[in-house]
Structures are given as C-alpha cells and as structure tokens.
mmCIF file of C-alpha atoms in Angstrom:
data_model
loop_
_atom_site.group_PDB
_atom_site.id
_atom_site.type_symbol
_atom_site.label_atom_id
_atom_site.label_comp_id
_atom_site.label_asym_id
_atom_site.label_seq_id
_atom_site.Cartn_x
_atom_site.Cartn_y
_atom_site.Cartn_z
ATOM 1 C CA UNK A 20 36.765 -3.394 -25.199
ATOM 2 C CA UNK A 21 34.412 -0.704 -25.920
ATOM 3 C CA UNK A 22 30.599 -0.783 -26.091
ATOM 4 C CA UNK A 23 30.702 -0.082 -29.680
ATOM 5 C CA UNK A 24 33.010 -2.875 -30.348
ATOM 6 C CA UNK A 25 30.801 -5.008 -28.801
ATOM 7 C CA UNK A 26 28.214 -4.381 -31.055
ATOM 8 C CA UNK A 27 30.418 -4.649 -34.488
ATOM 9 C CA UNK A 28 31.850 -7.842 -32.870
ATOM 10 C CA UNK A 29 31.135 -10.719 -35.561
ATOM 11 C CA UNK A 30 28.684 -13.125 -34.173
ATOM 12 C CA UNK A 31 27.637 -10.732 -31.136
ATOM 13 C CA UNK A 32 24.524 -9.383 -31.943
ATOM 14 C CA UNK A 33 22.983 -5.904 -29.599
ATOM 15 C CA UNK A 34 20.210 -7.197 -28.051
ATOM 16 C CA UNK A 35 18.467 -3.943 -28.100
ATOM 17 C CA UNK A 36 17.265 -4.381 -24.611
ATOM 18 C CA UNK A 37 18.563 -3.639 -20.424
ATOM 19 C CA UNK A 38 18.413 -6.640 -18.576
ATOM 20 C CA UNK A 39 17.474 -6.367 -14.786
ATOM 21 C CA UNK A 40 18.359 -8.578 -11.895
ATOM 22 C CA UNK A 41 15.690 -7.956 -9.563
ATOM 23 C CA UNK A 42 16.174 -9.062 -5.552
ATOM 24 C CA UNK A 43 14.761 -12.099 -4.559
ATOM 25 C CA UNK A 44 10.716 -11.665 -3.870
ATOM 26 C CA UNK A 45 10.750 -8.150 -5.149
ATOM 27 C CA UNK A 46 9.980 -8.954 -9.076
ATOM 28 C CA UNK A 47 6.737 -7.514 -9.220
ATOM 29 C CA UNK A 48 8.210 -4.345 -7.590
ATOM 30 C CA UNK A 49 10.781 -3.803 -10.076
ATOM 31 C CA UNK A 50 8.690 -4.139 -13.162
ATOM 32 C CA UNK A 51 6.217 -1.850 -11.655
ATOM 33 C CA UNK A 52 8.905 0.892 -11.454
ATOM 34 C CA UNK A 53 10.033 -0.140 -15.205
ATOM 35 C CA UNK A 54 6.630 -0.102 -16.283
ATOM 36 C CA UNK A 55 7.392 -1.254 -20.260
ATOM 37 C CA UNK A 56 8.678 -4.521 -19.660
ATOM 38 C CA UNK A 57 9.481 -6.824 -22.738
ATOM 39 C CA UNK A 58 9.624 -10.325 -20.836
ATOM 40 C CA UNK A 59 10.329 -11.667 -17.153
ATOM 41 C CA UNK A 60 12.241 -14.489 -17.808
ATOM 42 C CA UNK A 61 12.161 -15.444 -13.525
ATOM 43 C CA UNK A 62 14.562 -12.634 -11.646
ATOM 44 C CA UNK A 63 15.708 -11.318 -15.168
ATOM 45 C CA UNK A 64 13.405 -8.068 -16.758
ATOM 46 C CA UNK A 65 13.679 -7.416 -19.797
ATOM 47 C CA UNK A 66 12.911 -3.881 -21.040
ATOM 48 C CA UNK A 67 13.377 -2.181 -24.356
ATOM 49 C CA UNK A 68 15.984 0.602 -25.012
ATOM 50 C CA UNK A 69 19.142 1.959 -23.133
ATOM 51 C CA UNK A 70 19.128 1.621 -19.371
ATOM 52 C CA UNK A 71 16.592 3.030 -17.222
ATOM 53 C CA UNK A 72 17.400 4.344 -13.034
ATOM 54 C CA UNK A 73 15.433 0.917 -11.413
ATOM 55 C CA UNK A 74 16.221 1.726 -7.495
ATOM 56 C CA UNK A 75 14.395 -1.838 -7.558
ATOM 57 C CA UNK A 76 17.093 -3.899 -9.659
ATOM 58 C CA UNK A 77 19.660 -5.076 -7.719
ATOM 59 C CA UNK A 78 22.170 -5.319 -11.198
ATOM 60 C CA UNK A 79 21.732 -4.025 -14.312
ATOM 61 C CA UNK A 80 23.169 -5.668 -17.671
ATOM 62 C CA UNK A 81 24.139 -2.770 -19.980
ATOM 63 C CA UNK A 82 24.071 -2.892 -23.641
ATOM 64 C CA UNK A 83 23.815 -6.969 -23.741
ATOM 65 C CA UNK A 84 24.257 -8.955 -26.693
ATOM 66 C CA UNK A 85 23.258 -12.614 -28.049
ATOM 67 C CA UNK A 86 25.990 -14.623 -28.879
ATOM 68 C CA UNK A 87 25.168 -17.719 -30.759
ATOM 69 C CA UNK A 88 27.396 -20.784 -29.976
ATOM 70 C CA UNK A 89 27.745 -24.209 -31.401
ATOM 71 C CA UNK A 90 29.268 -25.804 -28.162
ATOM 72 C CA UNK A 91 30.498 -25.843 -24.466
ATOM 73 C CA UNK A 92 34.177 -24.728 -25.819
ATOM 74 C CA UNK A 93 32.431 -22.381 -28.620
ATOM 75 C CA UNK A 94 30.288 -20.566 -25.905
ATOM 76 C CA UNK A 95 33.656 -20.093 -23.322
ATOM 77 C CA UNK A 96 36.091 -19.064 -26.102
ATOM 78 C CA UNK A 97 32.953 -16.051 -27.297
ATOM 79 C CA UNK A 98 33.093 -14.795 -23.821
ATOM 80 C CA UNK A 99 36.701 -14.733 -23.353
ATOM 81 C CA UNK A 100 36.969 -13.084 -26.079
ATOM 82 C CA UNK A 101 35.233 -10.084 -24.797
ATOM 83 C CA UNK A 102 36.960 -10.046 -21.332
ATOM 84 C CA UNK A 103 38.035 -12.197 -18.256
ATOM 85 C CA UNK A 104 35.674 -11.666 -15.550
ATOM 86 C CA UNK A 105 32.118 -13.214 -15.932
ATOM 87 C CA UNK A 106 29.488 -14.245 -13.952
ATOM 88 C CA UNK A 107 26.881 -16.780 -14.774
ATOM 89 C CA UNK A 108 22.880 -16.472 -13.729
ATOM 90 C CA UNK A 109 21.990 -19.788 -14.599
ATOM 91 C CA UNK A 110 18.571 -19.548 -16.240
ATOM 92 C CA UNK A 111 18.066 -22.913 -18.056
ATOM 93 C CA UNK A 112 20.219 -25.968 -19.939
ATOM 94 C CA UNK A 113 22.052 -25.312 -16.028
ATOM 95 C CA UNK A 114 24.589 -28.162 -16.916
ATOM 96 C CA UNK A 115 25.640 -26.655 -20.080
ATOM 97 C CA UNK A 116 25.896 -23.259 -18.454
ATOM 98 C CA UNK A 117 27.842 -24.623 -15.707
ATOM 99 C CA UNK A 118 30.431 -26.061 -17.731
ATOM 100 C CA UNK A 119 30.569 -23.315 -19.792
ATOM 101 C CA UNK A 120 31.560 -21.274 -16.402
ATOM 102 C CA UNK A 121 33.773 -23.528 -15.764
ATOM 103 C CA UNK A 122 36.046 -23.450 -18.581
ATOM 104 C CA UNK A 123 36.397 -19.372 -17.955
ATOM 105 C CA UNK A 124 38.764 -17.652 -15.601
ATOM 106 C CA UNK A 125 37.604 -18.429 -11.744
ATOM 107 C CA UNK A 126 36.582 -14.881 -9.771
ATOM 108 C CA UNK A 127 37.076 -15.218 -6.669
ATOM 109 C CA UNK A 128 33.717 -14.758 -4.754
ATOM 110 C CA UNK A 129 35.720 -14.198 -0.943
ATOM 111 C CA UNK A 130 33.335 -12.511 1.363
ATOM 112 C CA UNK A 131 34.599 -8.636 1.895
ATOM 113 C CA UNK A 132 36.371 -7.635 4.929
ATOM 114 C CA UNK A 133 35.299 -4.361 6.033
ATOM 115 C CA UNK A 134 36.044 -1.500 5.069
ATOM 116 C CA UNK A 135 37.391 -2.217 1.668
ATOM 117 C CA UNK A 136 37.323 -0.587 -1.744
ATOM 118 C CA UNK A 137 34.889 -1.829 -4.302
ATOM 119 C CA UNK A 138 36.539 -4.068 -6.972
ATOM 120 C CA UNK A 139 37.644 -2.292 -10.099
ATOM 121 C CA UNK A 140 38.019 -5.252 -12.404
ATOM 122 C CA UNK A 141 35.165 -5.394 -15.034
ATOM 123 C CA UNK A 142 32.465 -7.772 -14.433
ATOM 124 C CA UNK A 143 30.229 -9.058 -16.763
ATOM 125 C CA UNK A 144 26.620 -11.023 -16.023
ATOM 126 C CA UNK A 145 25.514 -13.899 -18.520
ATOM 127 C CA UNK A 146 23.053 -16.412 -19.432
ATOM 128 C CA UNK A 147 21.768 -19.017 -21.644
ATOM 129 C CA UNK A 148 18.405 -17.996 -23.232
ATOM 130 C CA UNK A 149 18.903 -21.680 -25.192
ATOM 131 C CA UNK A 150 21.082 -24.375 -25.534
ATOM 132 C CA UNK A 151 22.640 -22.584 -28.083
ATOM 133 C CA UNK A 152 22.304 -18.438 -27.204
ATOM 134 C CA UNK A 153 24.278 -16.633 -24.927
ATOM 135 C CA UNK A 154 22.990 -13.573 -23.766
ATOM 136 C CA UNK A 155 25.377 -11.177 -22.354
ATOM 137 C CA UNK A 156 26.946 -7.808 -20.628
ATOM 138 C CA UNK A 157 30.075 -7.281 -20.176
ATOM 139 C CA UNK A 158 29.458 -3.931 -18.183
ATOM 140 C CA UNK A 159 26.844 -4.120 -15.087
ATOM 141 C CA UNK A 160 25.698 -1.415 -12.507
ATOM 142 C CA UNK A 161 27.212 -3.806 -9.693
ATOM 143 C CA UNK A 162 31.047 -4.440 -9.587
ATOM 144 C CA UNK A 163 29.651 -7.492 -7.085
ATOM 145 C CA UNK A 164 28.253 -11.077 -8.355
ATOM 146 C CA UNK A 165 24.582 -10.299 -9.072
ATOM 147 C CA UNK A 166 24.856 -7.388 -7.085
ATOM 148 C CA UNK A 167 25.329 -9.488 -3.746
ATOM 149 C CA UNK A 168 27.841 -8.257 -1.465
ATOM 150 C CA UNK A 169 28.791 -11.176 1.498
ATOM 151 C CA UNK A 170 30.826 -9.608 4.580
ATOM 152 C CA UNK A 171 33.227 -11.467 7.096
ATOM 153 C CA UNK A 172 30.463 -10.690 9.594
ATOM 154 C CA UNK A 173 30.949 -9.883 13.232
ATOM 155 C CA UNK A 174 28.972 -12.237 14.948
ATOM 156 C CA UNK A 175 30.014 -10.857 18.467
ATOM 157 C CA UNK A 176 29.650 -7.077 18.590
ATOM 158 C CA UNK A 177 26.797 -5.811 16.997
ATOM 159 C CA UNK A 178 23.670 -6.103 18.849
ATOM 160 C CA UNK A 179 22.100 -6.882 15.937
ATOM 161 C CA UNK A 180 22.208 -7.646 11.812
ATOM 162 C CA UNK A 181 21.388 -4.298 10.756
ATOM 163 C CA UNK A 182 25.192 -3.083 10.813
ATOM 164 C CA UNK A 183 25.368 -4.558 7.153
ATOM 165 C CA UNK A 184 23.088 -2.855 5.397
ATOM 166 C CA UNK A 185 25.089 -0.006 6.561
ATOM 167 C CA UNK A 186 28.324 -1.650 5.834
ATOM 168 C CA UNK A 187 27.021 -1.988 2.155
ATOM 169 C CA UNK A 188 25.950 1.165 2.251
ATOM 170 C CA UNK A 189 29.001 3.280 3.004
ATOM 171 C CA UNK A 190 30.728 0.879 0.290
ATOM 172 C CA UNK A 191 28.739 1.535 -2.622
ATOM 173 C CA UNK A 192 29.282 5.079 -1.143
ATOM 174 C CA UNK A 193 33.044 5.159 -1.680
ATOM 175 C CA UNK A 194 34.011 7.328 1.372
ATOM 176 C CA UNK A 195 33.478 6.389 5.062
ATOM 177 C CA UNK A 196 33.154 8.285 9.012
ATOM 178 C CA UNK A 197 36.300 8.488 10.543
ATOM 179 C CA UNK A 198 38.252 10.309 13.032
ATOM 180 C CA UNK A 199 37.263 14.380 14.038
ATOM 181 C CA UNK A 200 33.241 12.834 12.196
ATOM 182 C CA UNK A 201 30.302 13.410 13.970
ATOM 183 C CA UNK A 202 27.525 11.789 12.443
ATOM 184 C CA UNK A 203 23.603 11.164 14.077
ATOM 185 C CA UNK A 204 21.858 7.704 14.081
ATOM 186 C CA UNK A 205 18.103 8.545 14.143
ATOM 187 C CA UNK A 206 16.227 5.176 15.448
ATOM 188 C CA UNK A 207 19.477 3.806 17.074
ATOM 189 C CA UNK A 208 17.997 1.223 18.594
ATOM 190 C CA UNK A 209 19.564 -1.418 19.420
ATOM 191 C CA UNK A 210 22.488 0.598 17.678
ATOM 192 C CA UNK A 211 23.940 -1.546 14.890
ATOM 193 C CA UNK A 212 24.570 1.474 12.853
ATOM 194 C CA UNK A 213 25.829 2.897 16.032
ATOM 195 C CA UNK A 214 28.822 0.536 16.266
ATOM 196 C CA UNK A 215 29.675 0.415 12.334
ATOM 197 C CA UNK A 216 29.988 4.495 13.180
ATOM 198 C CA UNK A 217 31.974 4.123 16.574
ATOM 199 C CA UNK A 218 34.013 1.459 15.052
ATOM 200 C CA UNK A 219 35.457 3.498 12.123
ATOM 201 C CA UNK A 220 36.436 6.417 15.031
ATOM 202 C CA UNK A 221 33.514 8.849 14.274
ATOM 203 C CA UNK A 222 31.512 10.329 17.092
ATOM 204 C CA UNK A 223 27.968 9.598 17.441
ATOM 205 C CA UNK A 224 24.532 11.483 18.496
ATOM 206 C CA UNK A 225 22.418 8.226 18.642
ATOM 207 C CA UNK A 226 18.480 9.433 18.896
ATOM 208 C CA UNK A 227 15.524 7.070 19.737
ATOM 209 C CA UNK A 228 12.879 6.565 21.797
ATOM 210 C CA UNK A 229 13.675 2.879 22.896
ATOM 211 C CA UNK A 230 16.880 2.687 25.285
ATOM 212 C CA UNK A 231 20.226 1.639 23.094
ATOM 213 C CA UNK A 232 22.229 -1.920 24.081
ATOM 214 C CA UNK A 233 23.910 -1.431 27.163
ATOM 215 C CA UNK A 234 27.388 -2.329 25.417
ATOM 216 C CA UNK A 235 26.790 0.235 22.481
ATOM 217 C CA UNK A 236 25.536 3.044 25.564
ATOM 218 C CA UNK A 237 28.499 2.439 27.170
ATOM 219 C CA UNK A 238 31.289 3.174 23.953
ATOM 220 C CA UNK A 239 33.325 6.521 24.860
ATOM 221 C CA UNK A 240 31.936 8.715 22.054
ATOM 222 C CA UNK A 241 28.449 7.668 21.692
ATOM 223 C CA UNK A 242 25.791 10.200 23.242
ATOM 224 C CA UNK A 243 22.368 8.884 23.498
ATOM 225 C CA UNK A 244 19.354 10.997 23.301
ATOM 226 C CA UNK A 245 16.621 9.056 23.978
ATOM 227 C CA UNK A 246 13.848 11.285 22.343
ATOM 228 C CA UNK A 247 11.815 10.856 18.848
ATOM 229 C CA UNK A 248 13.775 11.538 15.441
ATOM 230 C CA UNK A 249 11.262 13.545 14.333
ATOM 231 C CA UNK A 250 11.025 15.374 17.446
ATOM 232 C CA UNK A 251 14.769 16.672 17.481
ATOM 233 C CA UNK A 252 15.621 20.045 15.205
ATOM 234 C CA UNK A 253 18.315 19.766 13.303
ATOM 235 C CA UNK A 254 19.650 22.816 15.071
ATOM 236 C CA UNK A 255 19.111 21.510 18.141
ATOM 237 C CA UNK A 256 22.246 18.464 16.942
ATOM 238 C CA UNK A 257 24.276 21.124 15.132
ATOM 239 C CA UNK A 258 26.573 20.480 11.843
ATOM 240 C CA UNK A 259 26.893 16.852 11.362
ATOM 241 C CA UNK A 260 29.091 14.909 8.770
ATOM 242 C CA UNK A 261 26.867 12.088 8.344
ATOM 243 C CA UNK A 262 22.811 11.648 8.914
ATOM 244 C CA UNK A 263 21.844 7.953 9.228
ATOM 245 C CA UNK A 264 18.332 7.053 9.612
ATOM 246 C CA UNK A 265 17.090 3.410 9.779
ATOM 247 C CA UNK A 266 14.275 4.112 11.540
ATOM 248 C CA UNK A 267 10.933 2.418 11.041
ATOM 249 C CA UNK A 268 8.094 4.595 9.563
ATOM 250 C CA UNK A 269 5.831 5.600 7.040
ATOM 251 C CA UNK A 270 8.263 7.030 3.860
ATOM 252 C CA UNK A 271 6.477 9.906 3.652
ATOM 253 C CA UNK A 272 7.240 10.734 7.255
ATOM 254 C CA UNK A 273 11.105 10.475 6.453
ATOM 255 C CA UNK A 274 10.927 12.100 3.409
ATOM 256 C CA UNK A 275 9.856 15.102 5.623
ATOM 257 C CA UNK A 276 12.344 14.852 8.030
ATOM 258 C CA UNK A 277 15.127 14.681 5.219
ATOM 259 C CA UNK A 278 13.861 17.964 3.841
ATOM 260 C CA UNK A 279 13.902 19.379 6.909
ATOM 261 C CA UNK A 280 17.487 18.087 7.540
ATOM 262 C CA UNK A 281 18.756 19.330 3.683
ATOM 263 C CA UNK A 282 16.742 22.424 4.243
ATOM 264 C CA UNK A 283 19.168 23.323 7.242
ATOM 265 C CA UNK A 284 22.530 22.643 5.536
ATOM 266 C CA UNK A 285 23.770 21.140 8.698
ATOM 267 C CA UNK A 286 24.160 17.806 7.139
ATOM 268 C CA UNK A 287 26.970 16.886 4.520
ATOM 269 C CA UNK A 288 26.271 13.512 3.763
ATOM 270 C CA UNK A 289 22.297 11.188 4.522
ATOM 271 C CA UNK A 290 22.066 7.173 4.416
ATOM 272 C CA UNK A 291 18.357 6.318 4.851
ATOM 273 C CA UNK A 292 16.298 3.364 4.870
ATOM 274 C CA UNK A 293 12.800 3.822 3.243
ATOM 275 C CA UNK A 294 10.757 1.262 5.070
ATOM 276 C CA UNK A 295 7.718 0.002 3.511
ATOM 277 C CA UNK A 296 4.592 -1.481 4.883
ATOM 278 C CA UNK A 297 2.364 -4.119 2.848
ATOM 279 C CA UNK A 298 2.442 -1.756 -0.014
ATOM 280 C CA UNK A 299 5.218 -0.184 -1.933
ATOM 281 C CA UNK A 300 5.072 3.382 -1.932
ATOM 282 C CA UNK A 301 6.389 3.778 -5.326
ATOM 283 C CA UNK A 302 5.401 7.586 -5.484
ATOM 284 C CA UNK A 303 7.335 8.507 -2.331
ATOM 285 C CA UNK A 304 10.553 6.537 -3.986
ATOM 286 C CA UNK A 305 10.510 8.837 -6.768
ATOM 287 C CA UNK A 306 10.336 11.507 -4.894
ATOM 288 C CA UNK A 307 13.330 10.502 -3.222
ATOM 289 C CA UNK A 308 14.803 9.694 -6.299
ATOM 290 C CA UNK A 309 14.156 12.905 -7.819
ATOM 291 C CA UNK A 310 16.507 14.936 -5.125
ATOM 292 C CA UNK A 311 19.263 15.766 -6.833
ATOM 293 C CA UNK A 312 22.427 14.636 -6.307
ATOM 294 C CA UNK A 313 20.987 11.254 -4.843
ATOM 295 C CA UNK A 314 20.691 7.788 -5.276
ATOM 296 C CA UNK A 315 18.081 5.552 -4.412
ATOM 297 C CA UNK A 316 19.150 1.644 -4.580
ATOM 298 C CA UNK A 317 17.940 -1.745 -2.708
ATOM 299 C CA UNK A 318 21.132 -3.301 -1.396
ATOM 300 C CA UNK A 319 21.806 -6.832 -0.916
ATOM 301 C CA UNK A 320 20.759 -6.669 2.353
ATOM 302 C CA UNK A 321 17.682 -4.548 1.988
ATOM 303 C CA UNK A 322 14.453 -6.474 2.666
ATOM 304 C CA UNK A 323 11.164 -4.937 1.826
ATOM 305 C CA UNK A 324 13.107 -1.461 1.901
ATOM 306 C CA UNK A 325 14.997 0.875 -0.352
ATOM 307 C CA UNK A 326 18.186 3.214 0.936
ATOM 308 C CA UNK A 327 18.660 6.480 -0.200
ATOM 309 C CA UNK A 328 22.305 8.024 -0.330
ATOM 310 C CA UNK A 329 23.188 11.982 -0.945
ATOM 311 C CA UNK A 330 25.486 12.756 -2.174
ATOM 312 C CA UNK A 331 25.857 9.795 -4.615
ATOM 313 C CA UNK A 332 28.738 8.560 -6.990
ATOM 314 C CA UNK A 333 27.774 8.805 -10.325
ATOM 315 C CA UNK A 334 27.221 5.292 -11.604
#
C-alpha cells in the first residue's frame, strides 16, 4: 500500500509528524540534533513535518498515522489491514498493546547469522498513544525491530566485542571485503575489526600503536604496523578497498585524517567510529554528515559514538 493510500485510508488519520526512536540514554542527543521537537513521549520524538536526516535516531517512523480503535480485535484488524509485518513499542495501556500484538502475524525476531542480507519484507513500528489511539508507520528507516540488530555472536574468536559494530556496519552497508580486498584497520587494537576483515578473506594493513592479540598477529594475511593512524600517509599504505577506523580520539582529529584519506583517492570505501568524550560534538557530526555521498548513523551497537559510512545506500 502506498503512502498516499495511507492517508485517504478511512479512519487513518496523517499524523502530520516523524516519529523518532532514539537509542537508549541518548534522548537528549537526538532532540538536540532535531532541534523543533513537538513532544518526547520517553524514547519516541516527535517532530513536525516530513522526515528529517537524525544520525541520532536509531528508527524513524515515516508518514505515521492515528488510527482510532474501539477494541483489542478493532485495533489488530486496522493494522492488518495496512500490512503484515508490525512491531510494537509499547508506550502505555502495555496489556492492551500486547494483546493487540498478539493477535497480528508473529515476525520472527532470530538473531542474524553473519553475513546476511538485510530483510526486505516491510516493517512497520506502532504504539498506543491511549487506550483507544493507535499511532502508526508502516514504512521505517530500519528494516530491523526498533532498529536493533542481535548477531549469533562468536564468543571464541574475537578478542573483543567491537567486531559487531562492524558486523552491523558492513550490513546496513549492503556490500562486504572479500577475496583479492585489501582494506586498513587504523586503531587495530586488540583487532576485532581485524578478524571480521580476515574472516570474510580480505587482506589487512592493521595500524596502531598498542601491539594487536597474539592470535589476530598471527592470521596469514594480516600485516601489523605498529605506528600512529595519524602518523601513516595514505601513500605510504597505497590503494585500499576499505578504510576502517575505530580508533579512539577527538572527532575533529578523524575528521582530518578522513580528508586527508578522500583527498588521496586511494580509498574506495571508509567505516568510522566518531568517538565522543563527555560532550557531543554535534558540529563535527554535521560536518561529517555534510560529505557527500555519506551517511552518518548510531548503530545498535554504538555507545556514546556515531559511525560514518561513504559511500552510503540511499535510504
């Protein structure tokens, strides 16, 4: 169904409004990046007009509608109507919501083995804003539940947890390192992202000035420089297929760096982690943001952090 039959749907009224699912502690962040907010209703932001780039949300609700309902069955039969696949943030009246969920198709919420392709089948995201209004989107900026993206982990290889943000990462990318790729990891250490690279059969130029886990030193096309990231010229790697960086500094400082990388050409593809300190640096986000071509997002498994991708999908 299209977004302009949702709006000429009888009963389904636009709610004039994008809803935003902001990441858990990180509220305050994403409605400073809005800036006109209509209401925070807890994780939810509500902000007037059509959707808005919010690197900060971790799903967006397009074009969502209020759907008034005079029962459990009532409010389950509305959404059906629309399409299959929902997902419920429970808000308030959780019972009623709950059984409302309940009595619509069950989505399978499996963890994702990777490397897999995202899902394709719509997903929609909606709540109860009272016992007796639903307030829904049947088309969100995540093809995930609340943007949340749960791996069948590897609890034995990787030296550490940090292989899946970069899992995420090359999903929402679409395209993955493999065979014949030679990609850099600049601040390797302990080498997470160095093992997600090996793994997939791409050769790696891991940089940083901390020694790399012995295990991860040892794989047959890993070459450690053990030097500082911002140190190394990029002509000093040569062409590389992919740039990761997840190493920890000041934005600004990688902001350089990934100028100086683009300014080369010898880089096809960048996944970055913007670290931040006590302080968001908003400005330096947008700045990021504002390369074209890119994507700035906060994945699932993003902390106080953001991760630039270039080039991105468009969503």
């Amino acid at each position: 169904m299209t977004d302009a039959a949702h709006s000429t749907t009888p009963g389904h009224e636009p709610l004039g409004q994008t809803i935003y699912l902001a990441p858990e502690g990180f509220v305050q962040d994403l409605v400073a990046e809005l800036g006109d907010v209509s209401a925070v209703e807890d994780r939810l932001v509500f902000a007037p007009g059509p959707a808005r780039p919010a690197a900060w949300a971790q799903n967006i609700w397009y074009d969502p509608v209020k759907i008034e309902i005079a029962s459990i069955k009532d409010g389950a039969r509305a959404l059906r109507g629309i399409q299959r696949n929902w997902a419920l943030w429970s808000l308030r009246h959780h019972r009623r919501a709950n059984l409302i969920q309940e009595n619509l198709p069950h989505v399978s919420a499996k963890p994702v083995v990777f490397p897999s392709a995202l899902p394709t089948a719509p997903l929609g995201s909606w709540t109860l804003l009272d016992e007796n209004t639903i307030v829904a989107a049947a088309r969100c900026s995540s093809p995930y539940r609340h943007g949340e993206v749960a791996f069948v982990e590897n609890r034995t290889a990787p030296p550490n947890r940090a292989y899946l943000k970069l899992w995420e990462a090359l999903t929402l990318f679409g395209e993955q390192p493999g065979p014949g790729d030679r990609c850099i990891d600049l601040g390797a250490c302990p080498g997470g992202w160095t093992w997600v690279l090996h793994e997939l059969g791409a050769s790696v130029v891991s940089v940083d000035k901390a020694p790399l886990d012995p295990a991860i030193a040892a794989l047959p096309r890993v070459e450690f420089r053990q030097e500082s990231a911002f140190g190394l010229k990029p002509q000093d790697v040569g062409p590389v297929d992919w740039l990761c960086c997840d190493v920890i500094c000041y934005p600004t400082r990688l902001l350089r760096l990934v100028q100086q990388w683009m300014d080369s050409g010898l880089a096809k593809r960048f996944i970055c982690t913007l670290k931040f300190q006590a302080e968001t640096d908003h400005e330096t986000a947008r700045a990021f943001a504002a390369i074209p071509g890119g994507r700035v997002l906060h994945l699932s498994h993003n902390k106080h952090e953001l991760t630039w991708m270039w080039p991105a999908a468009p969503l």
